[in-house]
Amino acid sequence: MSSKRISVIIAAYNVENFIQEAIQSAVDQTPPFHEIIVVNDCSSDDTPRLIDEVSAGQPNVKVIHCDENCGLGSVRNLGTANATGDYIAYLDGDDYFTPDAHTLMQQAIATDPDLAILNHSRFHPDGQIVPNVMTDLLSAAVHSTADAKKALFDNLNVAWNKVYKRKFLDRTGLTFPVGKYEDIAWNYLALIHADTIATSPEVIVMYRQREGSILRSQNDTHFELFTRWSELWEAVSGDPALMDEFGETLRLRIFRSLVHVLDSNRLPKSSKARFAEQIRQYCKPAERFNRSQMGRSDMLLGYRGGYYLRQILRAEPLSRLRLGARVVPRIARMAIEKINLIIYKLLLSRLPLDHNLVVYESYWGKKIACNPYAIYLTLLDRAPGKYKHVWVVQGNKDHRGTNGGATHVRQNSLLYFYYLARAGYLINNANFPDFLKKRAGSTHVQTKHGTPLKYMGLDILKKDPDAFADPALFAKRCLRWDYVISSNPYSSRIWRRGFPYNYKVIETGYPRNDRLIKSSSDERAALREKLGLPKDKKIVLYAPTFRPEYSRVDAAGQPQKEQIVSAIMKGLGADSVLAIRDHYFLGADSGWSNDPRVVDLSSHASTTDVLLVTDLLITDYSSIMFDYAVQKRPIIVLGYDMALYEQTRGMYFDIKTENPGIFCDDLQQLTIALNNKSYESEDALDRLNAFHDKFCPWEDGNAADRVYDLVFDTTKQGF
């Protein structure tokens, strides 16, 4: 077994009776940990001296003494920032490792998972050791499906029973929040975003049950639980795919957590009624929960908190909990946003433009990606220091990846309106809100985010005359555009046809596709490792489009995603791995769901990353095929519902006759095509080349530079 470097971070605050045992339990491991970082959070007792005493002469122990008390979350973040290992483990200063903890960790991470969850036992003051009641969830295995992750939610969700890959933490940007209950958002987001999770029933930590811990305290600090759950909810609700898969599970879990605190000794009696009322306000109840849904029959009618919860049930029954993004009531938040809008219209829109201020938004603020991001990186490179860069994001999400010091502003905040009002350049791959007025001297760049196969713009009205609630507003949004980026001559025609307004089409190719041309083999190999994909297997990507709302009768005859994936797996050999990129995670009740050769990449931020490591694309009517064709790699189009889709949405051309390689009418044809590898035939390659010539003529790796020359470099503007 090849050993990986594990950094252990031990957080210590006023634990003089326990800290030496904690550190010694880490030092005594054989083989030794790569490093042990002890962070003293400005303890006021004898903890600092005892740390220095036990750490003296230990070559793999580093001690950090904080000058002021900053809390457990900040302490862990500080330790993480100083760690150099391949994996990171956390230990609280009042707990301790079992003798073989390091060996057990190494065994758990042998498959190189994003994180590993190991077991713990509770160590009581009377010396009694009580096993983890959820041990059955931790059988030795590697998990990747959404259902498996949701099952692991039931295990104790803390930081110290896991080992985290450092590259995974860097990729996701996970950090601990400041305040009590700091493990909540960290752990659930780690479980949700991990591509692979290893579990082991072996005990590595003795969890000390003692007076003085937050879970045994009785005060109003437990109201911070609402804030911690809000942080998690905001992170999940900002991504529709995550919300669809995990939202309902988290709703119930949040409710249970809050009721558990209400029904415990953690709150002063004088605070229970206020806590219960805050549950009611926070959860926005709609229908009654029955006891089978809640799990424990005494959860609702427990001895201590039951009275207060019964008041909640009488006031407003519970079942589908519609949580607000914040504890602040939604009506108050909406009022603040309305005031901000008034300030924008009456005051901010009169401020002078800042011609060096660039505001970006991608996918309605859901993520930082696509063509706007590629343009942003080019501005950083070609005009360093000239522009101030601002990204619009949903909620308070901490988006990573905008190197160069970009500012992030939350939609509808006062800063958001301020920057929109003053921006010299506004860059979007969708559209800004209707209230935004085009200011004289400002430049709006509509980058688009795909090559259109299905009807777009006004052409949609041919299929659905009532598609636009207000056609005048649609036109008003489009009339703000100064430039529309086109990826090919075909798209130029479609944009002008579907959006017949007075803008300049700049025929540059898509900036986001530059990486598909320029990326090196080393970058592609690194991406495979980042995405948890084997380096010696063929990567087959299944990436379907968003389906319109078919009627129940029409949808009833269509194959489900599980059937499609099963058909693909029947056609793939042992040399291939199937990656899935979809708006939704697939169910886990099918035979393929636990197949180690199936990897779900739906939540990964960058589609370009996924395309760079893909050897064969299977799609239907998604515009992803046009981007992937840049690389001239094989493509299969699965059109099992083409007639229905065309009838519902409309298509500009017949993808069955003008496909980029192979077209399959049904799942049987798909399996046969994969078995026979007909996508590699001479006819398929000829189709791919013709498709590439038509839809990728400008994709040479320099599209972003051309956008810069045409839009930002005034010395080269002249059209």
Short mmCIF file of N, CA and C in Angstrom, two decimals, residues 81 137 150 274 544:
data_model
loop_
_atom_site.label_atom_id
_atom_site.label_comp_id
_atom_site.label_asym_id
_atom_site.label_seq_id
_atom_site.Cartn_x
_atom_site.Cartn_y
_atom_site.Cartn_z
N ALA A 81 -4.52 26.02 6.15
CA ALA A 81 -3.69 26.88 5.31
C ALA A 81 -2.20 26.57 5.48
N LEU A 137 -23.68 2.06 8.76
CA LEU A 137 -23.58 2.88 7.55
C LEU A 137 -22.16 2.91 6.99
N LYS A 150 -26.76 10.67 0.70
CA LYS A 150 -27.85 11.01 1.61
C LYS A 150 -27.94 10.01 2.76
N ARG A 274 -39.22 31.21 22.40
CA ARG A 274 -38.65 32.02 21.32
C ARG A 274 -37.99 31.13 20.27
N PRO A 544 -27.13 14.74 -21.63
CA PRO A 544 -28.39 15.08 -22.29
C PRO A 544 -28.77 16.54 -22.07
#
